[in-house]
Coordinates of C-alpha atoms in Angstrom, one line a residue:
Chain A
X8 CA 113.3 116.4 60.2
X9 CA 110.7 119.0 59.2
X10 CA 110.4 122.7 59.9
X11 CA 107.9 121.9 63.0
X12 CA 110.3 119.5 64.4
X13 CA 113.6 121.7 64.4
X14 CA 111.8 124.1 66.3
X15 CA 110.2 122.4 68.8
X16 CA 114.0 121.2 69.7
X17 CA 114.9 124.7 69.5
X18 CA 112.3 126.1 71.4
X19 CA 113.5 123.1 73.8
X20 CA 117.2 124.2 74.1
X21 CA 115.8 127.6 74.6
X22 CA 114.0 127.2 77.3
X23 CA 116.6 124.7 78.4
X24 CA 119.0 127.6 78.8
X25 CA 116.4 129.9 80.7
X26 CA 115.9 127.5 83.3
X27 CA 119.3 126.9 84.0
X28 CA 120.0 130.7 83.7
X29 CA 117.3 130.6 87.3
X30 CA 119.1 127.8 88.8
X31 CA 122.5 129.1 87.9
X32 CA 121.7 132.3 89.8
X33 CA 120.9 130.6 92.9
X34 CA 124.1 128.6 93.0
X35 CA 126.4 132.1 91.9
X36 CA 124.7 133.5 95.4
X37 CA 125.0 130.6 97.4
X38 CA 128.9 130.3 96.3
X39 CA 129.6 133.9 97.1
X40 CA 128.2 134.4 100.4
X41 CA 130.1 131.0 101.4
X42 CA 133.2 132.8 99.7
X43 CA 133.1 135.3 101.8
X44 CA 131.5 134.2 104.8
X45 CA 133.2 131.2 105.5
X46 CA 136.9 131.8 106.1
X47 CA 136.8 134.6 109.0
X48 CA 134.5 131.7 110.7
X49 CA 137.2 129.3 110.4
X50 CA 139.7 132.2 111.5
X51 CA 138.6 132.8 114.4
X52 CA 136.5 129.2 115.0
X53 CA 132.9 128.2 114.5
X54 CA 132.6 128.6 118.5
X55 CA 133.1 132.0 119.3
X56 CA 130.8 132.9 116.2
X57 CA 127.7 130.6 117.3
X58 CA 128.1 131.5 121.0
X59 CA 130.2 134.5 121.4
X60 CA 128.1 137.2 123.1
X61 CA 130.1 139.9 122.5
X62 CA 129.7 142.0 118.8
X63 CA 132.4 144.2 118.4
X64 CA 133.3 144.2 115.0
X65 CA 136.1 146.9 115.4
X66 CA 137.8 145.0 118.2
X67 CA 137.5 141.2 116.3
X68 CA 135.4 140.5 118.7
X69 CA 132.3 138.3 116.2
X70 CA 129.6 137.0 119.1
X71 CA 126.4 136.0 116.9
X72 CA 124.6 134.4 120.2
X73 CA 122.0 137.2 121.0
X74 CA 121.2 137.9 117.3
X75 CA 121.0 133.9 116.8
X76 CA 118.5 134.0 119.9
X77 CA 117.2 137.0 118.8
X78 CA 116.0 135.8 115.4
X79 CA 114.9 132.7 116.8
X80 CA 112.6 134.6 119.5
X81 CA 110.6 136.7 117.1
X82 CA 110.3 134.0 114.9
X83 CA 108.8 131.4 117.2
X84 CA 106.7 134.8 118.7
X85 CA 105.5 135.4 115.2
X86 CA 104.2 131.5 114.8
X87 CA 102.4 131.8 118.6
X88 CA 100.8 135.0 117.2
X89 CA 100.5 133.6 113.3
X90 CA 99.9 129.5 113.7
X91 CA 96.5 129.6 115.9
X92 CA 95.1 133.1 114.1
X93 CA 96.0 131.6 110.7
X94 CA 94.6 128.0 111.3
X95 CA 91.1 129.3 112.8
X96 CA 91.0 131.4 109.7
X97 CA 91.8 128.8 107.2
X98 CA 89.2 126.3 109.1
X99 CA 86.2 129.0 109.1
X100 CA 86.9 129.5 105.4
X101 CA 87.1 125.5 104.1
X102 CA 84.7 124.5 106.8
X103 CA 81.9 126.7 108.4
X104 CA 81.5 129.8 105.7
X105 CA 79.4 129.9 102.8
X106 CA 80.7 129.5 99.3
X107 CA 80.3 133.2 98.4
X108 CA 82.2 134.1 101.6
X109 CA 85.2 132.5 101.2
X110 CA 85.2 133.5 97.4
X111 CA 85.3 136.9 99.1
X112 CA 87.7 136.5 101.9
X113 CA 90.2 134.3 100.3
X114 CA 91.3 136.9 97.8
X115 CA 91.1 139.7 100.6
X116 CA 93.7 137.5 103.0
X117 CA 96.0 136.7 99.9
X118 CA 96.1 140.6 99.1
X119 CA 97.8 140.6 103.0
X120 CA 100.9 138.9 101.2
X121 CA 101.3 142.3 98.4
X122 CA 101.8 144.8 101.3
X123 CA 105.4 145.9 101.0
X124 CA 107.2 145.0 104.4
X125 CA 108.1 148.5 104.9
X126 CA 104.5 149.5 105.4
X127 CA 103.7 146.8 108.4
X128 CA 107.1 148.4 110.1
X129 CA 105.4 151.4 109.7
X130 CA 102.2 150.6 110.8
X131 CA 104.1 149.4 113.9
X132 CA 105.9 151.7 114.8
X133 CA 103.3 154.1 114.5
X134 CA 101.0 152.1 116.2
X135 CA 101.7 148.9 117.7
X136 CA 104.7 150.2 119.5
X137 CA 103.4 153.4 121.4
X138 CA 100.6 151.0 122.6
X139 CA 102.7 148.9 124.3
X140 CA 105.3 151.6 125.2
X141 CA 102.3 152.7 127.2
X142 CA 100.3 149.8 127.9
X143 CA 102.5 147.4 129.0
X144 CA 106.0 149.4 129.6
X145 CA 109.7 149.0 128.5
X146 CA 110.8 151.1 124.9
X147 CA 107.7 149.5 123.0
X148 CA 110.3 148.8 120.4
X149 CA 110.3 145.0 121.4
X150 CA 110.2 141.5 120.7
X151 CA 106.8 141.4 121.6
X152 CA 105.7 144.2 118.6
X153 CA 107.8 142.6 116.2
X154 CA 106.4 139.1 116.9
X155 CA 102.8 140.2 116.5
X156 CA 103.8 142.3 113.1
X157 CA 105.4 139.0 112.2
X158 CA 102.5 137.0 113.0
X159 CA 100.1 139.1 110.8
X160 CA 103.4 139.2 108.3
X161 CA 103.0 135.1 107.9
X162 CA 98.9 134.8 108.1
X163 CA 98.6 134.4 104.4
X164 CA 101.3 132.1 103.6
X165 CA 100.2 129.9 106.5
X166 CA 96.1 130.8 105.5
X167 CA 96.1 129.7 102.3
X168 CA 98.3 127.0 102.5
X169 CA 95.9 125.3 104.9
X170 CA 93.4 126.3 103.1
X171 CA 94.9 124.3 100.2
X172 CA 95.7 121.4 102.2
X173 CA 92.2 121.1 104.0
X174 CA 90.2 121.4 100.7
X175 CA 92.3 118.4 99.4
X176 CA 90.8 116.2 102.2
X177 CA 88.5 114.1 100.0
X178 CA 84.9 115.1 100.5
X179 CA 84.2 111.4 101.2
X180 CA 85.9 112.1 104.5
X181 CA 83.4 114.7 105.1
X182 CA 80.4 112.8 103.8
X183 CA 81.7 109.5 106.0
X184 CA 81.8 111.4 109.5
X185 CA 78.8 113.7 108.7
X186 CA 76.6 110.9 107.9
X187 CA 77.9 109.4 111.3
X188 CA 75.8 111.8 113.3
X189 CA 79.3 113.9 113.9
X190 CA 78.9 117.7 114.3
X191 CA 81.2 120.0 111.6
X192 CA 83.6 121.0 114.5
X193 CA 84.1 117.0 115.6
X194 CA 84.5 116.3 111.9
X195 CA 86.8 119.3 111.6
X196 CA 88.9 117.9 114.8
X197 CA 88.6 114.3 114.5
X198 CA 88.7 113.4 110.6
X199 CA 89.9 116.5 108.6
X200 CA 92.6 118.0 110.4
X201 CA 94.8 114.9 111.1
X202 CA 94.3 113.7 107.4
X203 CA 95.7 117.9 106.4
X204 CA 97.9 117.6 108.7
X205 CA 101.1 117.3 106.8
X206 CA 99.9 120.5 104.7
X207 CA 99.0 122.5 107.7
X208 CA 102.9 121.3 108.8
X209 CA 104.3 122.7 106.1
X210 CA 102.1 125.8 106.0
X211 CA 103.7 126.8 109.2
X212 CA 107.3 126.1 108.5
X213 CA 107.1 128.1 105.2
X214 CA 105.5 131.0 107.5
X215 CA 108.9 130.5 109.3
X216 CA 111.2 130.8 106.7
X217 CA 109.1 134.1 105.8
X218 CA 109.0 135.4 109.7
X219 CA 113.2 134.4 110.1
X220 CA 114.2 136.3 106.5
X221 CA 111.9 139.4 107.3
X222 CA 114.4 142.2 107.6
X223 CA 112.6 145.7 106.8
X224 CA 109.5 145.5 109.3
X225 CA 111.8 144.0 112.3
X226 CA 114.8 146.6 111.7
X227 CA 111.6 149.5 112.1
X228 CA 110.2 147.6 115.4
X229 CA 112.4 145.5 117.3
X230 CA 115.1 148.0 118.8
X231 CA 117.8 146.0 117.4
X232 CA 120.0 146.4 120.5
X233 CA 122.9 143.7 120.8
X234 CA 122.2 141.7 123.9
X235 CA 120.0 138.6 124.7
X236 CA 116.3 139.6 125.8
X237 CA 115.2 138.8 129.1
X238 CA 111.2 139.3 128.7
X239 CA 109.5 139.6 125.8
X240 CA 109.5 144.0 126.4
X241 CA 112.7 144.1 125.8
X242 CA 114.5 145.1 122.0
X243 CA 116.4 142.9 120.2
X244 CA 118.3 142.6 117.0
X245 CA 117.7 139.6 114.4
X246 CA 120.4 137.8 112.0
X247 CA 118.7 140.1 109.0
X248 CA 118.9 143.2 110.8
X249 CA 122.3 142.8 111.5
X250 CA 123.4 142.3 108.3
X251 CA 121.5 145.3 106.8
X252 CA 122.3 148.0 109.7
X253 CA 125.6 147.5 109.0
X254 CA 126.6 146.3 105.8
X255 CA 126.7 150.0 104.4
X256 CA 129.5 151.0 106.1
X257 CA 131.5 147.5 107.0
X258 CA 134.6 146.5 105.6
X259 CA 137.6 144.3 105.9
X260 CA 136.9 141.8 108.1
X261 CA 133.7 143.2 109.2
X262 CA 132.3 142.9 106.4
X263 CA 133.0 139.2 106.2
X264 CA 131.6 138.8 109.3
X265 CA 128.3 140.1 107.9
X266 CA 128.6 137.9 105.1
X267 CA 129.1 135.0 108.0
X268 CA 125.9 136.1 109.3
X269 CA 124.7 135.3 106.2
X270 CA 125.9 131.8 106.2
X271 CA 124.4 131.0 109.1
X272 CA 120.7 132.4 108.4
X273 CA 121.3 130.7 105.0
X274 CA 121.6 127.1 106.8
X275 CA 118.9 127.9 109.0
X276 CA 116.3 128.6 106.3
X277 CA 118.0 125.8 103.8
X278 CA 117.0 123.2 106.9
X279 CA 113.3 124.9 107.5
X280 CA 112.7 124.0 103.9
X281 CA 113.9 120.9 103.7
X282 CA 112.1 120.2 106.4
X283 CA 109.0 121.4 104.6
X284 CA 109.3 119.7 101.4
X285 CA 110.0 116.4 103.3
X286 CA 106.8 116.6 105.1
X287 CA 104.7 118.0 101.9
X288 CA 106.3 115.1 100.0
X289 CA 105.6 112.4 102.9
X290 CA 102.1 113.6 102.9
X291 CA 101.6 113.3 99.5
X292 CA 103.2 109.9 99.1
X293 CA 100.5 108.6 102.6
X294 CA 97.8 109.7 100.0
Chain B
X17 CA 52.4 103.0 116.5
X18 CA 52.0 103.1 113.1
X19 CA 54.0 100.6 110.2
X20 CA 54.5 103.7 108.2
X21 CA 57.6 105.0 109.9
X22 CA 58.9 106.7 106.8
X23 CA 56.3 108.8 104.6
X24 CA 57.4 111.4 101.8
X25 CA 54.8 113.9 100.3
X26 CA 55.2 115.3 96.9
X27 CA 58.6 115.2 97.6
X28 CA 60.8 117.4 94.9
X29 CA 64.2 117.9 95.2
X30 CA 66.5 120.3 93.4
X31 CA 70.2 121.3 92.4
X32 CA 70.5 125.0 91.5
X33 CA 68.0 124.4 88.4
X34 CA 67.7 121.1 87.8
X35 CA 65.2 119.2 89.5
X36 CA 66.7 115.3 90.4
X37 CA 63.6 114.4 92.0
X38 CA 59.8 115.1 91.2
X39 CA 56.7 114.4 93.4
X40 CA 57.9 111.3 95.6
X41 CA 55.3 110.0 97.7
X42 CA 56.3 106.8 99.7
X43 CA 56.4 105.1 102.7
X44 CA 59.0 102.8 104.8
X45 CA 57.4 99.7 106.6
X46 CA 58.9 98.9 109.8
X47 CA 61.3 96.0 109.9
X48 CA 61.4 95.5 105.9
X49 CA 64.1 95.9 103.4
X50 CA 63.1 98.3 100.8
X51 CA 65.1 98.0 97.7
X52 CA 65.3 101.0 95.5
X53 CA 66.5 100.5 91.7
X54 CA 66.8 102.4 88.5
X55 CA 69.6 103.5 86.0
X56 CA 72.1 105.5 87.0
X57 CA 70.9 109.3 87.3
X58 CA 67.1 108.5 88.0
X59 CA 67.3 110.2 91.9
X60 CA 67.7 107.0 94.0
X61 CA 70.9 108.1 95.5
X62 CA 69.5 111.9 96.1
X63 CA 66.7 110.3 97.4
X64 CA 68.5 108.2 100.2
X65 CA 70.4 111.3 100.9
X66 CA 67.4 113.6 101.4
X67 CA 66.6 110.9 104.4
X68 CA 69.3 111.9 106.2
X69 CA 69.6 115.6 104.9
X70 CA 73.0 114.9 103.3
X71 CA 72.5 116.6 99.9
X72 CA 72.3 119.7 102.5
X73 CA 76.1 119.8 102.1
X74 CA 76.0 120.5 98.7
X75 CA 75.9 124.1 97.2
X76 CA 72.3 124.8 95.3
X77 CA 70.6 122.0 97.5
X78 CA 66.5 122.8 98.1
X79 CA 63.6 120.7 98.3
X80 CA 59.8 120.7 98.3
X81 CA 57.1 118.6 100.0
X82 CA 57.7 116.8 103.5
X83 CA 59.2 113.8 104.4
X84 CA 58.3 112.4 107.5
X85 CA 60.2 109.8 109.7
X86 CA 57.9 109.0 112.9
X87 CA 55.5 111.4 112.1
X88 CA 58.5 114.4 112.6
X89 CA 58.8 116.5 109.4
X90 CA 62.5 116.5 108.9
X91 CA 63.3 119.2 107.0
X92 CA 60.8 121.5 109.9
X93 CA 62.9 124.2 111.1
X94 CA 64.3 123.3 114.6
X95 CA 64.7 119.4 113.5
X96 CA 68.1 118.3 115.2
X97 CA 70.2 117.1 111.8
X98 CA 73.1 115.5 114.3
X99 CA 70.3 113.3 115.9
X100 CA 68.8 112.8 112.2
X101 CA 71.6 111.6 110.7
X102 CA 72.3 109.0 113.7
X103 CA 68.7 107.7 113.5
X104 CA 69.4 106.9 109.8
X105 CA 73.2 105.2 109.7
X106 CA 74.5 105.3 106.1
X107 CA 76.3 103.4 104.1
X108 CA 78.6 104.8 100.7
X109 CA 79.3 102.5 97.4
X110 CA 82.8 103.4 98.1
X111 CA 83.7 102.1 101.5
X112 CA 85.5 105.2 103.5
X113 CA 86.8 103.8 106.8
X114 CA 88.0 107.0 108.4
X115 CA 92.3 107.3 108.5
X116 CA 92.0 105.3 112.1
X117 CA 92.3 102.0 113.3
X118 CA 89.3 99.4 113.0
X119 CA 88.6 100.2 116.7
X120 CA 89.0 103.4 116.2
X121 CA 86.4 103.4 113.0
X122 CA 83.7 101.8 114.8
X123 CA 84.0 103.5 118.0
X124 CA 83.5 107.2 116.3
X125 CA 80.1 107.5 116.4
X126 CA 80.1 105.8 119.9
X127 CA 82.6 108.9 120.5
X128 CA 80.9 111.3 118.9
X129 CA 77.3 110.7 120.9
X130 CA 79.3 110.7 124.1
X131 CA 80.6 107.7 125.3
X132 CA 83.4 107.5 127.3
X133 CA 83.3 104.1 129.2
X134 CA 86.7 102.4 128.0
X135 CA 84.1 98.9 128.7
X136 CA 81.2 100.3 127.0
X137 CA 82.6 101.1 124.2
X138 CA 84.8 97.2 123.8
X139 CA 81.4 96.0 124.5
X140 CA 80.0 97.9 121.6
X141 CA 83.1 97.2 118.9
X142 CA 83.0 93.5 119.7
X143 CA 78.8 93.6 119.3
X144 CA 78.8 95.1 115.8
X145 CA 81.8 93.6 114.6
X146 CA 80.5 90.3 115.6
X147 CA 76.8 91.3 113.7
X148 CA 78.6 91.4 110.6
X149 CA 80.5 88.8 110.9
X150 CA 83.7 90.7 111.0
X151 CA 84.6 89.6 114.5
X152 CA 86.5 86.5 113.4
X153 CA 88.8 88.0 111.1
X154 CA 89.9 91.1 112.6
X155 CA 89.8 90.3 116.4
X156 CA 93.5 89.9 116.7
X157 CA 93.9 93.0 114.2
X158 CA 92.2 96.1 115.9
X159 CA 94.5 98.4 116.4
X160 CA 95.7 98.3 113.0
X161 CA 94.8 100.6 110.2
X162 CA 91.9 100.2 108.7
X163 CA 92.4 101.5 105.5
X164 CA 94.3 97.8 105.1
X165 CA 91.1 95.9 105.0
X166 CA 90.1 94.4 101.8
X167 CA 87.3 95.9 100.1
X168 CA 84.8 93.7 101.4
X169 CA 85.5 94.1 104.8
X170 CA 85.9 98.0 104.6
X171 CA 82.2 97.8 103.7
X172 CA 81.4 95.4 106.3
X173 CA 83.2 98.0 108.9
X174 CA 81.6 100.8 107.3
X175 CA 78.0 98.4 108.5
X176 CA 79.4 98.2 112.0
X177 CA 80.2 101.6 112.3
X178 CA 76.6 102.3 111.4
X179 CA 75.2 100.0 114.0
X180 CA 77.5 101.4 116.9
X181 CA 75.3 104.5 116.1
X182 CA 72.3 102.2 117.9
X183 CA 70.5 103.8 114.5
X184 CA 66.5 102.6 113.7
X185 CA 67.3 102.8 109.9
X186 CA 70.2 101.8 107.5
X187 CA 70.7 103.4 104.4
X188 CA 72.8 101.9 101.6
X189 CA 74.1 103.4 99.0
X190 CA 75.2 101.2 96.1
X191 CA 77.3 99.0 99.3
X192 CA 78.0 95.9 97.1
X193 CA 79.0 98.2 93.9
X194 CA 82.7 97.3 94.1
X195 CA 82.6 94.0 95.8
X196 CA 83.2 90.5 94.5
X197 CA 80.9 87.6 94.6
X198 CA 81.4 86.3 97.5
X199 CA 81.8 89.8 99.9
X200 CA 78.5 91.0 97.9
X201 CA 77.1 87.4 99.4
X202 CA 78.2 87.8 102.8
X203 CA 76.9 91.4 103.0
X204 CA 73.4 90.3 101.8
X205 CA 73.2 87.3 104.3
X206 CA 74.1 90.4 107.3
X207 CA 71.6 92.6 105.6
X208 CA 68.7 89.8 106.2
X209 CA 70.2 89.8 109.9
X210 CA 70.0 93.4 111.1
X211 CA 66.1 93.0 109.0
X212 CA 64.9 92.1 112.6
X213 CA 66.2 95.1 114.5
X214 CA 66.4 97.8 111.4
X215 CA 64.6 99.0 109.1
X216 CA 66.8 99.3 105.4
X217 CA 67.1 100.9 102.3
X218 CA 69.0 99.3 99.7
X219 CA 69.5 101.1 96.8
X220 CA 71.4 99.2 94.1
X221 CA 72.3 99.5 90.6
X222 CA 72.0 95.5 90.6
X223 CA 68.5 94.7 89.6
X224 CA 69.4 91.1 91.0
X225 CA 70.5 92.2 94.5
X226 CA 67.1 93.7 95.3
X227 CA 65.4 90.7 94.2
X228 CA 67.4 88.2 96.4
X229 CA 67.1 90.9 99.6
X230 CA 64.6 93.2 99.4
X231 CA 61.0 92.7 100.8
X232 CA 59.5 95.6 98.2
X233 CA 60.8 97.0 95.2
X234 CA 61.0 100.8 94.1
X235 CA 61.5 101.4 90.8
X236 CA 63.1 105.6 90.1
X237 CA 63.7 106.7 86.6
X238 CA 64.6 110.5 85.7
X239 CA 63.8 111.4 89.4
X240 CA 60.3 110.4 89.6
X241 CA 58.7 107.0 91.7
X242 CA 57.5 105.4 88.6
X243 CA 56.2 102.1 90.5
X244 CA 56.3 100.4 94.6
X245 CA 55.4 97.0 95.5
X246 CA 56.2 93.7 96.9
X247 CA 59.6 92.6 95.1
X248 CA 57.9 89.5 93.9
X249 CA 55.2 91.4 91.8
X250 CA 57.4 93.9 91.0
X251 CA 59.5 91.6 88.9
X252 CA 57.2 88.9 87.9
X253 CA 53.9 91.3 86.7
X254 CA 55.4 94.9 87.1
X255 CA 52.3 97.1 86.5
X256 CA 54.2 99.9 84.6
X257 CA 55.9 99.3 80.9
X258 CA 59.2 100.9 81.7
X259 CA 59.7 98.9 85.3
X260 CA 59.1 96.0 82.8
X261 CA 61.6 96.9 80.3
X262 CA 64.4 98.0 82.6
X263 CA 64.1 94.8 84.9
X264 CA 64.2 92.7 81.8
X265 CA 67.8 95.0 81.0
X266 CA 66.1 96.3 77.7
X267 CA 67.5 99.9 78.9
X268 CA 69.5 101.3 82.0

């Protein structure tokens, strides 16, 4: 073996190491939450954690219902404000804007993604939530503000991950329908989205796992009192700010009940991606 | 009306800097099959696309001169491009049926115009299907995918898609490029069909093809017309050296 060789295997085993080192990490998290979380859900049975309505952690009383529906209402908010904002973006920039614009814009929408969380929960509450305090009624702090915040929170994963997707249709589709006497916004509809469409799929449920494991922004904006929302004016409190509001000063078994929080927004966000790598994946292999 | 339904003037055509075509000045004959040939890179497929104004999609696209279909300058301000490009149906070396079902590939344009009559439009599948003899092998087949087809009848559908258009010119690119034998055969003996309701351009890289099909003969090299004439004289007594040498496959 010569000098060269040993340390390309070297260099090999090294990096090796590192990756399991990023791996490793993931499954010394996943364990210990499931430590932790786990047994008070068995103690006192899955049920009364899933559908309980009641959250009294110093009476052993562990309802996640309203927090469940809670995160599940912003999040499906955020993609009604997010999906049909984010997709009109991504389609003017691939299809109708000129070459220079989009080399503009793209970079500009991506930058969306670097604002710190912190700063769109301030932006809302100094903004957003006053307006609708006063435009619409209720506290302002809402599901509605924290859906829209969401919404813009999500616009560039979902942006330029159709964006992505849609410049991968091959431009012989383009050409084919074009030359067919079709208008760009019939192509757009009746050749280009539906051959994107598993890209555009997975766009949005990657902007869901992003919108459900927000914590920061929807802690500032949506009220985060405990009980089930009847209109979309009214606070709520998400699996994520649960877990932060009160894991400072938890213990015993309320901490582990935070920690079963965590369990079951972990599942929820292991199934979204799944989810989204099976449909990136089918797409793929239909190419 | 006049014979000359297409007519280019000094034609040039250019990407960013480099110019693919200099000076064309043709014309188009009603009802004839004009073959275009040359090596590859001599302008004859930028050409076919400045019919229908499909280089405009491409970044850096611009163009001196006229051309004139009818007596309309196409590239005049105002000029309907949709309505263009269904006068002029084309047709791509690569076949590209659309992601759809044959019915669904050969309705589209149908669609896309406006059509809506669930009778019209069977009427119109079944009529250009049948005039390229596709009819027979995919009548029990129409709902399914057409992206299945063989290569040779992904073309032919790309034909019929064309025609469902109701177009007054066909362009093809390169059709028979890919094709064996036989489908290049049966898409030839269609072309000499739709001759009596179309007018066609054929550009091909197969010197051969244009002499079985095409009524007269264009010869493009490095983006310039070097010679036009009836196919016969074209390859029998060419009047220009280089048509001579690059039918006879001394270059190209």
């Amino acid at each position: 073996m010569t000098r060269l060789e040993r340390n390309e295997r070297l260099i090999k085993i090294a990096l090796f190491v590192i990756a399991c080192s990023a791996v490793s990490i993931l499954a010394v998290i996943t364990i210990f939450i499931f430590s932790e979380g786990t047994p008070i859900m068995f103690k006192y049975g899955l049920r009364s954690f899933l559908l309980g309505l009641d959250w009294y952690p110093s009476e052993q009383s562990f309802g996640l219902l309203p927090m469940i529906i809670g995160s599940v209402m912003v999040t499906f908010g955020s993609l009604l404000v997010g999906v049909p904002f984010g997709l009109a973006c991504a389609i003017f920039l691939t299809e109708f804007s000129s070459r220079r614009l989009r080399h503009i814009l793209k970079p500009i929408i991506e930058l969306l993604a670097g604002i710190p969380s912190v700063v769109y929960g301030f932006i809302g509450v100094v903004i957003l939530v006053p307006f609708i305090r006063e435009t619409l009624g209720g506290p302002g702090l809402s599901v509605l503000a924290a859906s829209i915040i969401l919404g813009i929170m999500i616009l560039p994963t979902i942006i330029s991950i159709s964006i992505d997707s849609l410049q991968a249709v091959p431009r012989s589709y383009r050409e084919g329908s074009i030359a067919l006497g079709a208008t760009k916004w019939q192509t757009t509809k009746m050749v280009i989205l539906p051959a994107a469409k598993s890209g555009i799929i997975a766009s949005i449920i990657l902007g869901m796992g992003r919108a459900i494991g927000e914590t920061m922004a929807v802690i500032m904006i949506a009220g985060n009192a405990i009980n089930i929302p009847r209109s979309v004016l009214d606070p709520v409190r998400t699996l994520t700010s649960n877990i932060a509001l009160e894991m400072g000063y938890a213990s015993g078994e309320h901490r582990q009940a935070l920690f079963a929080t965590g369990v079951i927004l972990f599942i929820i966000i292991m199934i979204l991606n799944t989810i989204a790598n099976a449909t990136s994946v089918k797409g793929k292999a239909a190419k | 009306m006049s014979d000359r339904i297409i007519q280019t003037d000094n034609f040039s055509h250019y990407f960013g800097a480099i110019q693919t075509l200099k000076n064309i000045n043709l014309e188009v004959r009603r009802n004839e099959i004009l073959g275009i040939i040359g090596p590859a890179g001599s302008g004859k497929s930028t050409f076919l696309r400045a019919l229908n104004r499909l280089n405009d999609l491409t970044y850096g696209s611009r163009i001196e001169g006229t051309i004139k279909i009818d007596g309309q300058d196409i590239y005049a301000p105002g000029t309907s491009i949709v309505e263009l490009r269904r006068k002029l149906g084309m047709v791509f070396a690569t076949p590209i049926p659309l992601p759809r079902s044959i019915y669904e590939n050969v309705a589209f344009g149908a669609k896309m115009a406006g059509i809506k009559s669930k009778s019209e439009l069977n009427e119109l599948v079944t009529d250009c299907l049948v005039k390229t003899t596709l009819f027979e092998e995919v009548k029990d087949r129409l709902d399914s995918s057409a992206t299945k087809l063989s290569g040779g009848q992904q073309q032919r559908l790309c034909i019929a898609r064309i025609l469902a258009l109701k177009p007054e010119f066909i362009l093809l690119d390169e059709p028979c490029s890919g094709l064996d034998p036989i489908s290049t055969m049966k898409i030839e003996e269609s072309l000499r069909q739709l001759k009596n309701e179309y007018t066609i351009i054929l550009v091909t890289n197969n010197t051969k093809q244009a002499a079985r099909v095409a009524d007269r003969t264009a010869f493009f090299l490095n983006g310039e017309l070097i010679e036009i004439g009836q196919t016969e004289k074209i390859f029998t007594t060419p009047a220009d050296q280089r048509t001579n040498d690059y039918i006879s496959g001394r270059f190209g």
